[in-house]
Tab-separated table of C-alpha atoms and ligand atoms in Angstrom:
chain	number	residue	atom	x	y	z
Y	858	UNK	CA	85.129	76.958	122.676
Y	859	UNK	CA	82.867	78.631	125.134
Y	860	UNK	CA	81.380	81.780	124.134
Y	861	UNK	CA	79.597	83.840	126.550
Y	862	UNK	CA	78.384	82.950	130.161
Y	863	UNK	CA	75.376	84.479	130.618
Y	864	UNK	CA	74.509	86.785	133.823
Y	865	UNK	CA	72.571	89.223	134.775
Y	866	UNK	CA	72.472	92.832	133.514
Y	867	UNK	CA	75.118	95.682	134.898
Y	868	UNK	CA	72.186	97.585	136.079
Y	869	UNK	CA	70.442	94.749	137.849
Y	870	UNK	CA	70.123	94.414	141.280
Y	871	UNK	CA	72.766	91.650	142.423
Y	872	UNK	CA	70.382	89.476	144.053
Y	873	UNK	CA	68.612	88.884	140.987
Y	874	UNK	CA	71.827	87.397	139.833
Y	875	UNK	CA	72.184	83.911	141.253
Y	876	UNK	CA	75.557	82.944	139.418
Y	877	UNK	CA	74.576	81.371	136.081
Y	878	UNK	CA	78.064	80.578	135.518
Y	879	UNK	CA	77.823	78.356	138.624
Y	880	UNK	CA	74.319	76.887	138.011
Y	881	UNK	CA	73.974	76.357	134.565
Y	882	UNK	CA	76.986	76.732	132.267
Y	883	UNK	CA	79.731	75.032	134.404
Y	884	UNK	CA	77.437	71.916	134.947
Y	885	UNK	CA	76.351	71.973	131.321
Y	886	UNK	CA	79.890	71.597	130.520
Y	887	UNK	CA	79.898	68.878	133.002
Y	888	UNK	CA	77.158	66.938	131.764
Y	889	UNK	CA	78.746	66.730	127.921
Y	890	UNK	CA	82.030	65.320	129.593
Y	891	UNK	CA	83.789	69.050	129.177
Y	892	UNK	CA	86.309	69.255	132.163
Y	893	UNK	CA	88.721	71.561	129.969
Y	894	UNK	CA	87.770	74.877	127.805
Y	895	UNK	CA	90.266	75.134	124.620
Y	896	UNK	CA	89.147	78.376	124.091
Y	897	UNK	CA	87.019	81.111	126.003
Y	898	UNK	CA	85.626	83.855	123.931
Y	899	UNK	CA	83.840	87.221	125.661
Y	900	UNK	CA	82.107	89.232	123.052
Y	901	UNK	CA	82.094	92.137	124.463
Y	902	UNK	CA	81.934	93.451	128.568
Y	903	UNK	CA	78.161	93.945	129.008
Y	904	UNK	CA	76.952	91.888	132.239
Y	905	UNK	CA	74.269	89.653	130.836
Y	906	UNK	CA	77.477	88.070	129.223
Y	907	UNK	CA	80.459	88.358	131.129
Y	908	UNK	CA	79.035	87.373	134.621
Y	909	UNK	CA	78.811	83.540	133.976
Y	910	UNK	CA	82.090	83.119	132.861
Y	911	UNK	CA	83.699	84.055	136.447
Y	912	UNK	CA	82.871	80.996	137.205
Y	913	UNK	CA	84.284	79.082	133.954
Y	914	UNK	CA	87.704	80.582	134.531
Y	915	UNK	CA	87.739	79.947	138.115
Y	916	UNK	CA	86.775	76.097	137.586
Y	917	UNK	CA	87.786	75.155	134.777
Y	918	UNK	CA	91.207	74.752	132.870
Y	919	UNK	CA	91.445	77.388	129.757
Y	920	UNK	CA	93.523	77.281	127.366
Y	921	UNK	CA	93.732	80.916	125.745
Y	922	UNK	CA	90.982	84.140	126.577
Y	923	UNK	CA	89.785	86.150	123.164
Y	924	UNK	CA	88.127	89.573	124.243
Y	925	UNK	CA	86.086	91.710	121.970
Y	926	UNK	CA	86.090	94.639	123.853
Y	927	UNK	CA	87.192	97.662	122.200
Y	928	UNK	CA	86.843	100.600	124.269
Y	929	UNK	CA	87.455	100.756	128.576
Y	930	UNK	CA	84.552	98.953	130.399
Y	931	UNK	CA	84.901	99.760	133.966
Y	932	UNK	CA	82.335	97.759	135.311
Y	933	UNK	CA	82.946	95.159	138.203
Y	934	UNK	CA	81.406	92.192	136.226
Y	935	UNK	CA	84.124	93.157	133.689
Y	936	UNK	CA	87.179	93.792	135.782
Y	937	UNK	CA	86.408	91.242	137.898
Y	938	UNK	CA	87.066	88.536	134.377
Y	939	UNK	CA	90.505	90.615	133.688
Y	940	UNK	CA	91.502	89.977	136.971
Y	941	UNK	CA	90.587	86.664	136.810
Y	942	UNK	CA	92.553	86.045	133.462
Y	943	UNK	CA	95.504	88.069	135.139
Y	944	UNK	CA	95.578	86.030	138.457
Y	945	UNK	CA	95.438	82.454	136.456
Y	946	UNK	CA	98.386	83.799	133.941
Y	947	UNK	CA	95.837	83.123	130.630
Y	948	UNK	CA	97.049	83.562	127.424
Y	949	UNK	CA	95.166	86.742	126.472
Y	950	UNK	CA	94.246	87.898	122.690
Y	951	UNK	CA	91.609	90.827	121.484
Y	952	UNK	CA	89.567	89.533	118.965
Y	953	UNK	CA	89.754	91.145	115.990
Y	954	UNK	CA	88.887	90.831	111.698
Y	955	UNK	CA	90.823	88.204	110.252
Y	956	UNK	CA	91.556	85.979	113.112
Y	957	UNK	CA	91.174	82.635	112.178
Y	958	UNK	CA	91.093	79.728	114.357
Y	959	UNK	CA	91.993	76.253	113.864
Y	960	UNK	CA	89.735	73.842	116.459
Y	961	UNK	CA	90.236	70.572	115.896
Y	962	UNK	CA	88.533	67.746	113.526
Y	963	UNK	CA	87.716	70.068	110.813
Y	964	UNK	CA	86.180	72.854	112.552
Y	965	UNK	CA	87.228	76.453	112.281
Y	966	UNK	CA	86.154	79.686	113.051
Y	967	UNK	CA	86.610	83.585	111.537
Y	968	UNK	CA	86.678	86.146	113.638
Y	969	UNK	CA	85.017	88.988	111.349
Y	970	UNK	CA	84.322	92.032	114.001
Y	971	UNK	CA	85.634	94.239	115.919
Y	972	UNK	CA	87.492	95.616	112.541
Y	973	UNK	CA	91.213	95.043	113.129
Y	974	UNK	CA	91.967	98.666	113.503
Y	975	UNK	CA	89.918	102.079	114.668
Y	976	UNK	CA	87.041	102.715	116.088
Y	977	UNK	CA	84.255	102.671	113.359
Y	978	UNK	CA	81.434	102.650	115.917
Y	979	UNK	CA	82.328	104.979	118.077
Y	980	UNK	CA	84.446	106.082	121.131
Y	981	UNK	CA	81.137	106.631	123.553
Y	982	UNK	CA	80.773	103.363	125.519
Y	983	UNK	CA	76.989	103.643	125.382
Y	984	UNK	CA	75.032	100.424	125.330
Y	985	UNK	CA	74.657	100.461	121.269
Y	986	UNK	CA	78.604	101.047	120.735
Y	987	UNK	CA	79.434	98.223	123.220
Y	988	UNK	CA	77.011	95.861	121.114
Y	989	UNK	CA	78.643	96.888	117.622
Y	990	UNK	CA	82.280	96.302	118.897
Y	991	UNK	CA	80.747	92.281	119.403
Y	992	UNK	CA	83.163	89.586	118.539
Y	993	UNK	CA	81.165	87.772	115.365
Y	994	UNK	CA	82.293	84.344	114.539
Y	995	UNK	CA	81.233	82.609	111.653
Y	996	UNK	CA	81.881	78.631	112.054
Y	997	UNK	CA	82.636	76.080	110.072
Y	998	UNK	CA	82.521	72.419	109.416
Y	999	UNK	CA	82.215	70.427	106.351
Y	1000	UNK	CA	79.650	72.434	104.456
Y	1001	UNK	CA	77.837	73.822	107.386
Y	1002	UNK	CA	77.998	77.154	109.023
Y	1003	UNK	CA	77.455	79.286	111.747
Y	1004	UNK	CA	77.474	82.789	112.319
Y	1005	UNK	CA	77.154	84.011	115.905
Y	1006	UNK	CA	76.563	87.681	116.665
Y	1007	UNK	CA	76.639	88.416	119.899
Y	1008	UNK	CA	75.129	91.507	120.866
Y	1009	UNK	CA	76.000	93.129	117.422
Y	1010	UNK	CA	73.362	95.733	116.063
Y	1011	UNK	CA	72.879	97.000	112.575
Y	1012	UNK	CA	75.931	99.069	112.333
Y	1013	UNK	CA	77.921	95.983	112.800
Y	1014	UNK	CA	76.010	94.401	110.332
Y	1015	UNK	CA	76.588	96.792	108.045
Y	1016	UNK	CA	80.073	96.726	107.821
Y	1017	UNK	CA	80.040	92.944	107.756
Y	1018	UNK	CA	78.003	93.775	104.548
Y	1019	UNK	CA	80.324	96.187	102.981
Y	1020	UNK	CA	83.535	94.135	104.160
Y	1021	UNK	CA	82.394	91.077	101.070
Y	1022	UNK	CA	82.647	88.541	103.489
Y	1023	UNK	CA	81.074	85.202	102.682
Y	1024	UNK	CA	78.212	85.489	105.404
Y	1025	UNK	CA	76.498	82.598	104.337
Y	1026	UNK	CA	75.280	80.573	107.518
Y	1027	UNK	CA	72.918	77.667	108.074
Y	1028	UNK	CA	72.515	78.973	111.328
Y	1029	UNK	CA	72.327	82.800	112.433
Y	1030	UNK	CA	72.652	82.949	116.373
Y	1031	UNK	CA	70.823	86.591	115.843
Y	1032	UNK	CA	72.883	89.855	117.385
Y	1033	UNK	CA	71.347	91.664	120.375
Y	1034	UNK	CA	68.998	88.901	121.747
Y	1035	UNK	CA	66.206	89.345	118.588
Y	1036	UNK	CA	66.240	93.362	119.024
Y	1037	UNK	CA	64.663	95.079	116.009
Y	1038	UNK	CA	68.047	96.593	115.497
Y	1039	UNK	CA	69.703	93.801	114.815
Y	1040	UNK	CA	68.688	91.183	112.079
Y	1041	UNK	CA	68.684	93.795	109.092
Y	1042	UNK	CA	66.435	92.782	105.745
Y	1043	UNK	CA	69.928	93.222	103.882
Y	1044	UNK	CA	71.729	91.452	106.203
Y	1045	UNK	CA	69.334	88.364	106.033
Y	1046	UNK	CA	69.185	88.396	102.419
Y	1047	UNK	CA	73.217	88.053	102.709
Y	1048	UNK	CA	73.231	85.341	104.778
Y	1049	UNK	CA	70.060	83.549	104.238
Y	1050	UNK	CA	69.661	81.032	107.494
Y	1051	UNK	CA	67.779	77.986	107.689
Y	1052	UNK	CA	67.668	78.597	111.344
Y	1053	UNK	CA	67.679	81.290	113.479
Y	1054	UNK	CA	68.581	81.330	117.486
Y	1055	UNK	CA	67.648	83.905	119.878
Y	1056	UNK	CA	68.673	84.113	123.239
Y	1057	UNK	CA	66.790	85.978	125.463
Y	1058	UNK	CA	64.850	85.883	129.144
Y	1059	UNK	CA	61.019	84.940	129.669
Y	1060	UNK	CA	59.606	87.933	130.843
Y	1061	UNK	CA	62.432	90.413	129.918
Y	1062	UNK	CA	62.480	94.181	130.475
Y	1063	UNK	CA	63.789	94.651	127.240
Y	1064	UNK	CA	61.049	93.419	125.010
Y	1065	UNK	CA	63.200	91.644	123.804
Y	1066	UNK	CA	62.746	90.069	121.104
Y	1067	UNK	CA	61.447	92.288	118.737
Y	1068	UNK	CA	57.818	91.603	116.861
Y	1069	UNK	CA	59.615	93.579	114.156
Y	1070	UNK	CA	62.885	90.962	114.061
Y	1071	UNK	CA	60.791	87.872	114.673
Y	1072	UNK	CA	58.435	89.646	111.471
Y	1073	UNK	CA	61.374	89.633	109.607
Y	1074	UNK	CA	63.085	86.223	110.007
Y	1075	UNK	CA	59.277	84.921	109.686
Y	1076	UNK	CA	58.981	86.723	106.154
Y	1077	UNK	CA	62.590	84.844	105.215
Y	1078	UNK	CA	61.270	81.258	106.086
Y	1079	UNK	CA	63.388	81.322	108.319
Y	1080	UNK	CA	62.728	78.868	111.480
Y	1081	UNK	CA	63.231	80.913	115.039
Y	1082	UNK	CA	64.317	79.543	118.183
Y	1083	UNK	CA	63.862	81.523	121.497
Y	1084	UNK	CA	65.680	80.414	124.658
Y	1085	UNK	CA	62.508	81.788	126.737
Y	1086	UNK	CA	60.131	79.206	125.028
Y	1087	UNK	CA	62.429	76.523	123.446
Y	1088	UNK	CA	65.059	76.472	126.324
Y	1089	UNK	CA	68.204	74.968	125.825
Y	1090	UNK	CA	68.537	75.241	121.641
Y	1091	UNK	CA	71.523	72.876	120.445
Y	1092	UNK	CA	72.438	72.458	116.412
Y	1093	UNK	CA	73.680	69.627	115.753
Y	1094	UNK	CA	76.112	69.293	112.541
Y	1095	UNK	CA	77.195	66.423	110.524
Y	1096	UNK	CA	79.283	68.444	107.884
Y	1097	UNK	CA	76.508	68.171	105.657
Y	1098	UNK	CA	73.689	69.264	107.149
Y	1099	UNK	CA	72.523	70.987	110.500
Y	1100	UNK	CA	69.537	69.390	112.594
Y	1101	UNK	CA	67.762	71.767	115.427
Y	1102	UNK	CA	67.245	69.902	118.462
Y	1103	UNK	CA	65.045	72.527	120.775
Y	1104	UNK	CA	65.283	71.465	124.646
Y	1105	UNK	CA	61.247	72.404	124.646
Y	1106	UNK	CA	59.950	71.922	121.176
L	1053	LIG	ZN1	73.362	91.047	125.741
């Protein structure tokens, strides 16, 4: 399961955006012996996650396509994936609550946003909406867990709070790249990570992440990874237990 490519953001200038599909994830699949992607999984349509996955679906073999997005997304990045899905004949699912997935050798995964129906966040494609519709996966193998946000903010959070879902996770992949609007006290408390993982850019425009989000998961004992100064972050899980294996320590 691939989730998310990477890329650059919708409003950034296109030369800024050497294809990380092409440079980083396609040969990272390469160098684990991953010719073949069982499942490919777009959050939702912002650029800074769609754009490296062109390249997946153009070189690799995929076996189905699960899309978050809720509401129309007319951006290139974004049309440019549906035709891509189109032109290969993919087999094509929205994500949605209550999905469950069956991947192999004891590992699963829950889909537990977008909600299943409606449009709790919104019809207004802003930035903030887009993030909230997120596919959220929670993962699982043995007695280990995962819960991966992508870019989902606190309103998403919230109704994965009211919806009694077991959020428990050893490791939190935290929503919206360590924003402070994302990463909720409550929503901690619920799910109470040994590790967290934050994916964001040295030197982003976005100040991201947040003082306020890395004050938080700090006050939670909870040990932070950041893509910018750890690099490549992999989790490594036995069924019992998850180790954290930073690229840069
Ligand atoms: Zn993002």
């Amino acid at each position: 399961m691939v989730i998310d490519g990477g890329g650059v953001n919708d409003e950034t200038r296109p030369e800024d955006g050497a294809d990380v599909g092409e440079r980083v994830v396609v040969p990272y699949l390469h160098t684990r012996g991953i010719n073949r992607v069982d499942v490919l999984v777009l959050t939702h349509p912002h650029g800074d996650h769609v754009g490296g996955l062109l390249s997946v679906l153009r070189e690799e073999p995929v076996g189905t396509v699960m899309d978050g997005t809720v509401l129309p997304y007319p951006t290139p990045a974004y049309q440019a994936f549906l035709a891509g899905v189109k032109s290969r004949h993919l087999s094509y699912t929205h994500a949605c609550r209550g999905m469950h997935l069956d991947l192999g050798d004891g590992v699963s995964a829950d889909v537990l946003n977008p909600p299943a129906s409606g449009t709790p966040y919104g019809v207004n494609p802003d930035n903030s909406t887009v993030n909230n519709y997120s596919v959220v996966l929670r993962l699982t193998y043995g007695r280990t867990h995962f819960l991966l946000m992508g870019d989902a903010e606190a309103a998403a959070e919230q109704t994965l709070l009211d919806s009694g879902s077991d959020l428990s996770a050893d490791v939190l992949k935290a929503g919206h790249h360590g924003a402070a609007n994302a990463s909720s006290e409550a929503f901690l408390a619920r799910v109470r990570p040994r590790y967290a993982a934050i994916s964001c850019g040295r030197h982003n425009h976005f100040g991201h992440p947040s003082p306020a989000t890395l004050a938080r998961l700090a006050a939670n004992a909870i040990q932070t990874f950041r893509t910018d100064q750890n690099g490549a972050v992999t989790f490594l899980s036995d069924g019992q237990t998850v180790k954290a294996e930073p690229f840069m320590p």
